[in-house]
Coordinates of N, CA and C in Angstrom, one line a residue:
X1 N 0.8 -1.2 0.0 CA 0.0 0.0 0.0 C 0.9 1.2 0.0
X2 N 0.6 2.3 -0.8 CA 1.2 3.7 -1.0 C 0.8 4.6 0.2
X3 N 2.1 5.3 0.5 CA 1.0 6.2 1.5 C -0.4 7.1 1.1
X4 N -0.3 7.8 0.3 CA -1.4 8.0 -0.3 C -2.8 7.2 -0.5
X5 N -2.4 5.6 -0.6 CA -3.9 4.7 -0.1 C -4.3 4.8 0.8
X6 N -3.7 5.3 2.3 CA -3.8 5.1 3.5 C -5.1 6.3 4.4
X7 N -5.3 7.8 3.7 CA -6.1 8.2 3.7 C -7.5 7.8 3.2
X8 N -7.9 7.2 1.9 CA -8.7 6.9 1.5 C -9.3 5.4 2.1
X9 N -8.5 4.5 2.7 CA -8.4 3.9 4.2 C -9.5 4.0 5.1
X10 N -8.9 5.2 5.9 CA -9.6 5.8 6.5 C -10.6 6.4 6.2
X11 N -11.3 6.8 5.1 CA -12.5 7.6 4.9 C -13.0 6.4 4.6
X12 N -12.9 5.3 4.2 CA -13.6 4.3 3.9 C -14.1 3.7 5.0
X13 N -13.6 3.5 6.0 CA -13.6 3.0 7.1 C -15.1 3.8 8.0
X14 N -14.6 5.4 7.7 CA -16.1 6.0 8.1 C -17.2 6.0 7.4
X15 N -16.6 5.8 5.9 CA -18.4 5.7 5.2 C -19.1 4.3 5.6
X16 N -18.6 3.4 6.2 CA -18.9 1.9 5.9 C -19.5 2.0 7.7
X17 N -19.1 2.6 8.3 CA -19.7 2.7 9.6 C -21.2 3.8 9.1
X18 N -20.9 4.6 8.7 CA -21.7 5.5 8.7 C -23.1 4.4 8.0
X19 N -22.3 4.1 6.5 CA -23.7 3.0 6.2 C -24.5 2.1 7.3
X20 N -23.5 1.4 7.5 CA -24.6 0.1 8.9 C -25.1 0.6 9.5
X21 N -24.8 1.5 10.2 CA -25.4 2.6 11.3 C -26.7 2.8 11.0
X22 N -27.1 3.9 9.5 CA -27.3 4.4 9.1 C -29.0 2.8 8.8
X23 N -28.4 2.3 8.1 CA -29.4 1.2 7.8 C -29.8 0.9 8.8
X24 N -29.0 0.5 10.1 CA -29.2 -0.3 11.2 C -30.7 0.3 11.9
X25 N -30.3 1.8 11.5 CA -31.6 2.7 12.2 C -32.7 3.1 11.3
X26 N -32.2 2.4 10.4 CA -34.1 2.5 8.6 C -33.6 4.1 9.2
X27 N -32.6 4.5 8.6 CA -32.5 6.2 8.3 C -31.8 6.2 6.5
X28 N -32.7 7.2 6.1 CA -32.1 7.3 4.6 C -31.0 8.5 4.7
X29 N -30.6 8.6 3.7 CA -29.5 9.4 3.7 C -30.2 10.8 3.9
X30 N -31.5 10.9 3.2 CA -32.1 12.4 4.0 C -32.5 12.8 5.0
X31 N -32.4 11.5 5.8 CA -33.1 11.8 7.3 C -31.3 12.3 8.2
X32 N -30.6 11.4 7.7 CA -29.2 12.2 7.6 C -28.8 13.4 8.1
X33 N -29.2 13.7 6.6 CA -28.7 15.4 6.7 C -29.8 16.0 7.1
X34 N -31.3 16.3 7.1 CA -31.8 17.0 8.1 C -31.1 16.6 9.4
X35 N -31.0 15.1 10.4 CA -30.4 15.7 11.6 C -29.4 16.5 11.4
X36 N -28.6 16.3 10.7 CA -27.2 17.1 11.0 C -27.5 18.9 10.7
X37 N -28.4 18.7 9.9 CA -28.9 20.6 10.0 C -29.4 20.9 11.2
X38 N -30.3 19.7 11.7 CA -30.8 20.3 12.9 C -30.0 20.2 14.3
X39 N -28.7 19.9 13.8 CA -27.7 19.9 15.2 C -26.9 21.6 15.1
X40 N -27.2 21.9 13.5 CA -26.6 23.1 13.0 C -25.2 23.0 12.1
X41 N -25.1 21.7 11.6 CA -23.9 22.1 10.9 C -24.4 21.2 9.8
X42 N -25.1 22.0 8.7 CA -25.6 20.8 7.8 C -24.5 20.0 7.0
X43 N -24.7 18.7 6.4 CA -24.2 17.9 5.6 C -25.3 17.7 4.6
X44 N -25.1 18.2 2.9 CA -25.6 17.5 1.8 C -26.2 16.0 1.7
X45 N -27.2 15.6 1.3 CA -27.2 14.5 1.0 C -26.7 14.3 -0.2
X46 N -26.3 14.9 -0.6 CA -25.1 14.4 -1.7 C -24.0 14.0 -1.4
X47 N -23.4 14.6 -0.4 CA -22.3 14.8 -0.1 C -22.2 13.0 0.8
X48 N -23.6 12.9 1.7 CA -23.5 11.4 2.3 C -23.4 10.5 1.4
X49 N -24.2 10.6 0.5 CA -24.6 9.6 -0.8 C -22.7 9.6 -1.7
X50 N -22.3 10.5 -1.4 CA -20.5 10.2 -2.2 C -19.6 9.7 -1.5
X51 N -20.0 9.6 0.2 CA -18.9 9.2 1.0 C -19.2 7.8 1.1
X52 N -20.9 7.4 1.2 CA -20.5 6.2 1.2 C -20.6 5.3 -0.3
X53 N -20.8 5.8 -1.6 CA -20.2 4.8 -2.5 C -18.8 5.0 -2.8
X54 N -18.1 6.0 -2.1 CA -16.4 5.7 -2.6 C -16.3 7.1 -3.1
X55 N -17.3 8.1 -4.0 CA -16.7 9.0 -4.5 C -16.4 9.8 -4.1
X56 N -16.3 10.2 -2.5 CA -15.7 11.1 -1.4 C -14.4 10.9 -1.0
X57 N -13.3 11.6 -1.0 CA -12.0 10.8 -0.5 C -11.9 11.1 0.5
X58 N -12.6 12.3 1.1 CA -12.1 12.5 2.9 C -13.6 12.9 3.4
X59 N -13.5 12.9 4.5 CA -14.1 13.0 5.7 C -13.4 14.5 7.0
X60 N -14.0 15.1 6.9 CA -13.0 16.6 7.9 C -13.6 16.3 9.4
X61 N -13.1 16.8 10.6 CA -13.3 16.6 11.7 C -14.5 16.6 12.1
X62 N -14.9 17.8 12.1 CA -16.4 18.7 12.0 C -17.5 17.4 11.5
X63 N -17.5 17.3 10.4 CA -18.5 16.0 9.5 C -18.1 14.8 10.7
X64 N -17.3 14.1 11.0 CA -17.4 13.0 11.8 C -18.1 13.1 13.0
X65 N -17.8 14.0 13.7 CA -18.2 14.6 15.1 C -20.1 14.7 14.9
X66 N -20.6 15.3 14.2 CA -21.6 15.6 13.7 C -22.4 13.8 13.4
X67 N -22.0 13.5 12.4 CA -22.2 12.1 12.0 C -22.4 10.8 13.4
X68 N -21.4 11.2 14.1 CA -21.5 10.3 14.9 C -22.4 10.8 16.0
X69 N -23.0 11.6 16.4 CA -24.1 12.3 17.0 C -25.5 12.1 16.8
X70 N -25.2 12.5 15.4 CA -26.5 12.1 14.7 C -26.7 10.6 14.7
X71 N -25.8 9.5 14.1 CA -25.9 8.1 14.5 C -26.2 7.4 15.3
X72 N -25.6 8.3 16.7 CA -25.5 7.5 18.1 C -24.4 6.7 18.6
X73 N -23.3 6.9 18.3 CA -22.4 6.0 18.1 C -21.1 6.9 18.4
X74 N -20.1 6.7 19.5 CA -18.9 7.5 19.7 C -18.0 7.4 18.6
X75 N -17.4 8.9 18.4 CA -16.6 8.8 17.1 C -15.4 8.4 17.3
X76 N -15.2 7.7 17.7 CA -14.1 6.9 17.6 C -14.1 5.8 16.6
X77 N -15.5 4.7 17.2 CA -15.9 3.8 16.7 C -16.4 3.8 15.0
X78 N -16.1 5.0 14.7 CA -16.2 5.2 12.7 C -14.9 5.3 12.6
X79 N -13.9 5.1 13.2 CA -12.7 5.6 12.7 C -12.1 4.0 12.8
X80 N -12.1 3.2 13.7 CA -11.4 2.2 14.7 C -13.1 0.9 14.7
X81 N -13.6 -0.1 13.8 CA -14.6 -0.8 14.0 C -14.3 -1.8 15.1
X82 N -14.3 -1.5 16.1 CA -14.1 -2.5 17.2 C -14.4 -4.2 16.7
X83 N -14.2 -5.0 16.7 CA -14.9 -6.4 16.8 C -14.5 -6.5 15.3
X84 N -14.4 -5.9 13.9 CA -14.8 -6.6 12.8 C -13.4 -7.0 12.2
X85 N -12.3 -6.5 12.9 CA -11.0 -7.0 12.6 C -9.7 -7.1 13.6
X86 N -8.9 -8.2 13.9 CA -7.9 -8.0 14.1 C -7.0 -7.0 14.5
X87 N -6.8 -6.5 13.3 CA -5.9 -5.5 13.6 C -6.2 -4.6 12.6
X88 N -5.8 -3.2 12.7 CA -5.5 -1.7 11.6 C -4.4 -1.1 11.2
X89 N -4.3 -0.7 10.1 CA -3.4 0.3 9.7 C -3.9 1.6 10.0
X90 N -3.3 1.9 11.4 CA -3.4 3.2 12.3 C -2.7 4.1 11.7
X91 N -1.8 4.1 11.0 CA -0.6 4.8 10.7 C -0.4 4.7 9.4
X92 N 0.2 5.0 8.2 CA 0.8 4.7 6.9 C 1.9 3.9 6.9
X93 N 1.4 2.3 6.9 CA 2.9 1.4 7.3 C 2.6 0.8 8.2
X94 N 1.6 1.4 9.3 CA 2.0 1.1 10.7 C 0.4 -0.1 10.9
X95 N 0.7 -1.0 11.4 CA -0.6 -2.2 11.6 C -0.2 -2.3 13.1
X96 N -1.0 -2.0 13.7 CA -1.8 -3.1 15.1 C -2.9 -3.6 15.1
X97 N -2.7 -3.6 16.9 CA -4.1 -4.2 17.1 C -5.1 -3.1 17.4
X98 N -6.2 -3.1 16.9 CA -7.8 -2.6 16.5 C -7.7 -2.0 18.1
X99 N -7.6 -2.6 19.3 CA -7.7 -2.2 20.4 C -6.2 -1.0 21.1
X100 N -5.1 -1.6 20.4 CA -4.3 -0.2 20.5 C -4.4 1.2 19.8
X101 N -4.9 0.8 18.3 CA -5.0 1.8 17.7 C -6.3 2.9 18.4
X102 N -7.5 2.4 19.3 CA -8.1 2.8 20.2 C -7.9 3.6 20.9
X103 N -7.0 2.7 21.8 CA -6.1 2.9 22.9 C -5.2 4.3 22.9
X104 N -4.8 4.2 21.9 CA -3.7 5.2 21.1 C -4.1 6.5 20.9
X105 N -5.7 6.5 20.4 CA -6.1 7.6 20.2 C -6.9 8.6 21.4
X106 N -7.6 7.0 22.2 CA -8.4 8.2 23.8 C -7.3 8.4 24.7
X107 N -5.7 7.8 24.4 CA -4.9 7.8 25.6 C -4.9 7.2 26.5
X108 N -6.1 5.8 26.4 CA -5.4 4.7 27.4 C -4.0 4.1 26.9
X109 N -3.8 4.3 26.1 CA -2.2 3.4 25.5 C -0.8 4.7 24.8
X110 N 0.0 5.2 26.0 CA 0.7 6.1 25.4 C 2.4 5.4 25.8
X111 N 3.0 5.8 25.1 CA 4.7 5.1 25.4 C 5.2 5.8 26.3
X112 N 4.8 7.0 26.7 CA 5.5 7.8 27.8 C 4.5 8.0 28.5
X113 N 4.3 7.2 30.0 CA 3.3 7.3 30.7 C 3.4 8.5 31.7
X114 N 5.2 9.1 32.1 CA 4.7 10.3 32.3 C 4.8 11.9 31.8
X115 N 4.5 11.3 30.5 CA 4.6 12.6 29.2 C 3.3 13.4 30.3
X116 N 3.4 14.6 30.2 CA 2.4 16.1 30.4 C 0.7 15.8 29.9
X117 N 1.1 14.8 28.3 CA -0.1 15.0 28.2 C -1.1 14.1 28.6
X118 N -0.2 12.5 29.0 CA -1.1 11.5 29.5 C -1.2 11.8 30.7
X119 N -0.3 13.0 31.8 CA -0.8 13.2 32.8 C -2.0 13.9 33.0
X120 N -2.0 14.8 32.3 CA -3.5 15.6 32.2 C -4.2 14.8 31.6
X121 N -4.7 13.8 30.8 CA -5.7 12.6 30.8 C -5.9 11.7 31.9
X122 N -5.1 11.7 33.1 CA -5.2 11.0 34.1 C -5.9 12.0 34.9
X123 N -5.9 12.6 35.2 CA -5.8 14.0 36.0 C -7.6 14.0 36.2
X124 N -8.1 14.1 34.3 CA -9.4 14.5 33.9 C -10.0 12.8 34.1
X125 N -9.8 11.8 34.0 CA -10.0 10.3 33.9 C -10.5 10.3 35.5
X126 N -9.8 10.7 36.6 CA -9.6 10.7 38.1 C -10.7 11.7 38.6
X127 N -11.2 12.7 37.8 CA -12.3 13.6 38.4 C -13.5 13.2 37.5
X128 N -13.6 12.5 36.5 CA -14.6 11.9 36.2 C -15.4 10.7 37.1
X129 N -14.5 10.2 37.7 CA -14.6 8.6 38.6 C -15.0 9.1 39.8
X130 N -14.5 10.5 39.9 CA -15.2 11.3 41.3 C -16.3 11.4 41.5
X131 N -17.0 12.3 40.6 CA -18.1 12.5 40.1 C -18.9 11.5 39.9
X132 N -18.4 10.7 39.3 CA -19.5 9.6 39.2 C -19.7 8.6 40.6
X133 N -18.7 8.9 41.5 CA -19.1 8.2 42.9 C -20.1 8.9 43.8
X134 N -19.5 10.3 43.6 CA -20.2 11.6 44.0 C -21.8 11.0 43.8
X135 N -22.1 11.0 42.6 CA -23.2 11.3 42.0 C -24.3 10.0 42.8
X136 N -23.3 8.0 42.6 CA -24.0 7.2 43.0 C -24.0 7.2 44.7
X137 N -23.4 7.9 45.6 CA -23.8 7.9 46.5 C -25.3 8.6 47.2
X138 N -24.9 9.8 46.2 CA -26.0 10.6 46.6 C -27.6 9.9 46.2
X139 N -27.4 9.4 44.8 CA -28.4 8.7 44.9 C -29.0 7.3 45.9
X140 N -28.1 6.7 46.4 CA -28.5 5.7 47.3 C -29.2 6.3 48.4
X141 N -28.6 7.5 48.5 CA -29.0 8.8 49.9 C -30.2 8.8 49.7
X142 N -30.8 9.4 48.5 CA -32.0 9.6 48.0 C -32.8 8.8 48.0
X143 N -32.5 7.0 47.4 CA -33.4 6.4 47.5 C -33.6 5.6 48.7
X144 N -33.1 6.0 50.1 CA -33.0 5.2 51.3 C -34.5 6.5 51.5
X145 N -34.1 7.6 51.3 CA -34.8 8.9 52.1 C -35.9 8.6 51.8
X146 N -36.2 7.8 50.2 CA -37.7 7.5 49.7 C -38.5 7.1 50.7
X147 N -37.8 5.4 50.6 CA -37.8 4.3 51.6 C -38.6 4.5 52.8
X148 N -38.0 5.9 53.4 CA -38.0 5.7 54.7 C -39.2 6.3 54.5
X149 N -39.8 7.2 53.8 CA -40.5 8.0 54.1 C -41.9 7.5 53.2
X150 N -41.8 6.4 52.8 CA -43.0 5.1 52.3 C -43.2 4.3 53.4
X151 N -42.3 4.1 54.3 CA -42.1 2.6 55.6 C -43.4 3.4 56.2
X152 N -44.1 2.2 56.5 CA -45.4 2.7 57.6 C -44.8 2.3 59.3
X153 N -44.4 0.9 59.1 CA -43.4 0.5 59.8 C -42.7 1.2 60.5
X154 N -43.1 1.1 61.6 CA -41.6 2.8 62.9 C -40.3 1.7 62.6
X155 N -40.1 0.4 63.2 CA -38.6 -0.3 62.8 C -38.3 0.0 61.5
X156 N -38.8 -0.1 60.4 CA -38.6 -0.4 59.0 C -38.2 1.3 58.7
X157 N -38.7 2.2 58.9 CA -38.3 3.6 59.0 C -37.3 4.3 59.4
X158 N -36.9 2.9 60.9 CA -36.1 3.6 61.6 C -34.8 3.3 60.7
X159 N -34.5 1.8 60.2 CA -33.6 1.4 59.6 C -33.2 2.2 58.5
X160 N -34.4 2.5 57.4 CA -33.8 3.3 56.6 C -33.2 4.6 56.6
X161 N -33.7 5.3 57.8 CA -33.1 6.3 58.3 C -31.7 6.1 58.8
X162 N -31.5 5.3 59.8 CA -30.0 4.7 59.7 C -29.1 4.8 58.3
X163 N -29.7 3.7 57.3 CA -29.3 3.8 56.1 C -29.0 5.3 55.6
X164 N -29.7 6.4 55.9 CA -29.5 7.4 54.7 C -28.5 8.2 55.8
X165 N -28.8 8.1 56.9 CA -27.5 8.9 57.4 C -25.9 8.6 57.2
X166 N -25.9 7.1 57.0 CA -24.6 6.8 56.2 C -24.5 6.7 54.9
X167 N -25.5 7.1 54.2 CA -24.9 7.2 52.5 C -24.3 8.7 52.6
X168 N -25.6 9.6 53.5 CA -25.4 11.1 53.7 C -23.9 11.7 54.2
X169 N -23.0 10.1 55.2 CA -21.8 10.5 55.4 C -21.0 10.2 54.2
X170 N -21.1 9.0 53.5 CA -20.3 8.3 52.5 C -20.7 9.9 51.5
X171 N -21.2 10.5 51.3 CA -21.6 11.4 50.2 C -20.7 12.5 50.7
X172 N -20.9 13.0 52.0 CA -20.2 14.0 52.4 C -18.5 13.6 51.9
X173 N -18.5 12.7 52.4 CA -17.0 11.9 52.6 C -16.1 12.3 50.7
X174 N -17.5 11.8 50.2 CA -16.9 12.1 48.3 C -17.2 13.1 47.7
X175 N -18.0 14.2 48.0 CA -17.7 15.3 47.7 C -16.9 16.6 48.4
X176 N -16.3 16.0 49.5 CA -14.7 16.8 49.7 C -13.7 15.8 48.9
X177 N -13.6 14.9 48.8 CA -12.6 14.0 47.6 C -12.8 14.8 46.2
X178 N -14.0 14.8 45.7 CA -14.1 15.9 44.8 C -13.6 17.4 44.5
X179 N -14.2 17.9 45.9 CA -13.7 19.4 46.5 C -11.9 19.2 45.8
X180 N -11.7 18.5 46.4 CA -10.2 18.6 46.6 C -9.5 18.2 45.4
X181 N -10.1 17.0 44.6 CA -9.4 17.0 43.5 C -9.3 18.1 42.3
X182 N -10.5 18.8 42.4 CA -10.4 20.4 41.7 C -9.7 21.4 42.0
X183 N -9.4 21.2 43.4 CA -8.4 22.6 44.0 C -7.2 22.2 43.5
X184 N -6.5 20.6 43.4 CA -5.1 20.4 42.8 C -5.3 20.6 41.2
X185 N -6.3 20.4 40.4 CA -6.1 20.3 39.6 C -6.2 22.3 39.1
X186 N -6.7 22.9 40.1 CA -6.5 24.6 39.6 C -5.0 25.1 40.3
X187 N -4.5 24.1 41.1 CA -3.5 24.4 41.3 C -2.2 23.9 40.6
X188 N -2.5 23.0 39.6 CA -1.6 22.9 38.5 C -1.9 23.6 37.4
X189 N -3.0 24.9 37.5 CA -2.9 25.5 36.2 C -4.2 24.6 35.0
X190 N -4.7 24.0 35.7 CA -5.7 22.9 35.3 C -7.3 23.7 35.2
X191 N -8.2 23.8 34.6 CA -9.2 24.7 34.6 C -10.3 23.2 34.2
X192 N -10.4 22.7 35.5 CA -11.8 21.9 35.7 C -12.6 21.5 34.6
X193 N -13.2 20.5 34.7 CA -14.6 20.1 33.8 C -15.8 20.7 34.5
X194 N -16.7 21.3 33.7 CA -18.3 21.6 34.4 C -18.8 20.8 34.7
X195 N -19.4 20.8 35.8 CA -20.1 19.7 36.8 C -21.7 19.7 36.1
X196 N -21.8 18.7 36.8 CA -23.4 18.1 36.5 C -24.3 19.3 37.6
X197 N -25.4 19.7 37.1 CA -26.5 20.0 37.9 C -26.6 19.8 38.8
X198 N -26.4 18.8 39.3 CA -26.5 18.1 40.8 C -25.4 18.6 41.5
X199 N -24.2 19.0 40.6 CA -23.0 19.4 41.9 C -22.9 20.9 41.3
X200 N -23.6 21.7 40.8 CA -23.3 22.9 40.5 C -22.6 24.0 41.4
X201 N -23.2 23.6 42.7 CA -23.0 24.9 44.1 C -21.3 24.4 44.3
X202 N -21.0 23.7 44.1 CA -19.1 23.2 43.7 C -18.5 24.3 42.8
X203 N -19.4 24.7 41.8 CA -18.4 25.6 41.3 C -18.7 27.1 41.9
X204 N -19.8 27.3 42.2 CA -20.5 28.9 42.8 C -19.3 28.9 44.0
X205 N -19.0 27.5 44.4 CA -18.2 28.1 45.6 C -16.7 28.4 45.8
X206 N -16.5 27.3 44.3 CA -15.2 27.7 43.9 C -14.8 29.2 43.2
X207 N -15.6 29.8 42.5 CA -15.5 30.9 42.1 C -15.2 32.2 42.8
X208 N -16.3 31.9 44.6 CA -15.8 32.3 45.3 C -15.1 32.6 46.3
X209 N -14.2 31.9 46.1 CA -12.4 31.3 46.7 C -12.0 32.6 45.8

């Protein structure tokens, strides 16, 4: 293979996702491009109709991001077909495995583990997992509070109330874990992810620090 075949590769790789997808959800190529106008960045049905018989040679950032939105489907997975092969030609020349070339690209798989930039992917990886503990505690909180407050039962009330006072500590307990992982991360010059609704008063309070 020429380097030059190696782009057309990869566009192929996204029209052929884009097709199954696309069929998989009885969507025609004009149902297509209305969503994608109605995300605001239109794509031609012509323009879909050329990528996937071949007569498109590229694909630009913007169009994938969009596509994959509109599909349902993380854009990775038009780039990288999980499951349908072995291995890829990630690179011009360069073949692995389907799961490194993945790997390669979200930054689970980097050769310098403490290069700057897999550390700031760890960094963001570690306040995600916060958050998401944050988030299932609170809900246990919540649905003990239901609980308790359905129990007709004075024992059966009293227990859940037990219960919610220790998810209410386990919650406290991980949103200073969170607290805290955002103060190191602005103290490396790191400018946070926006929190969910549910933890918004985290940033009102950080702002006023």
């Amino acid at each position: 293979m020429t380097q030059t075949d190696w782009p057309s590769k990869v566009t192929a790789r996204v029209a052929d996702a884009l097709r199954a997808r696309r069929k998989e959800l009885g969507l025609s190529a004009q149902d297509v491009t209305d969503a994608c106008a109605a995300l605001g960045y239109p794509i031609p049905r012509t323009v879909i109709a050329n990528l996937e018989s071949g007569r498109r040679a590229s694909v630009d950032v913007a169009e994938l991001l969009v596509l994959a939105e509109v599909l349902g489907v993380p854009p990775i997975t038009m780039l990288f077909p999980l499951g349908a092969a072995p291995t890829i030609e990630v690179l011009p020349g360069r073949e692995v495995s389907m799961w490194d070339a993945v790997a390669w690209v979200t930054g689970e798989l980097w050769e310098a583990p403490e290069a700057p930039a897999q550390a700031l992917l760890n960094m963001f990886r570690e306040h995600g997992i916060l958050v998401m503990v944050a988030s299932r505690s609170r809900e246990r909180g919540e649905e003990k509070r239901r609980e308790a407050a359905l129990a007709r039962d004075p024992e059966h009330r009293a227990k859940f109330l037990r219960m919610v006072a220790e998810f209410d500590r386990i919650h406290a307990q991980d949103i200073q874990a969170l607290r805290d992982w955002r103060a190191r991360m602005r103290e490396q010059e790191v400018v946070p992810p926006a929190l969910p609704d549910e933890f918004a008063y985290l940033e009102s309070s950080e702002s006023a620090q």
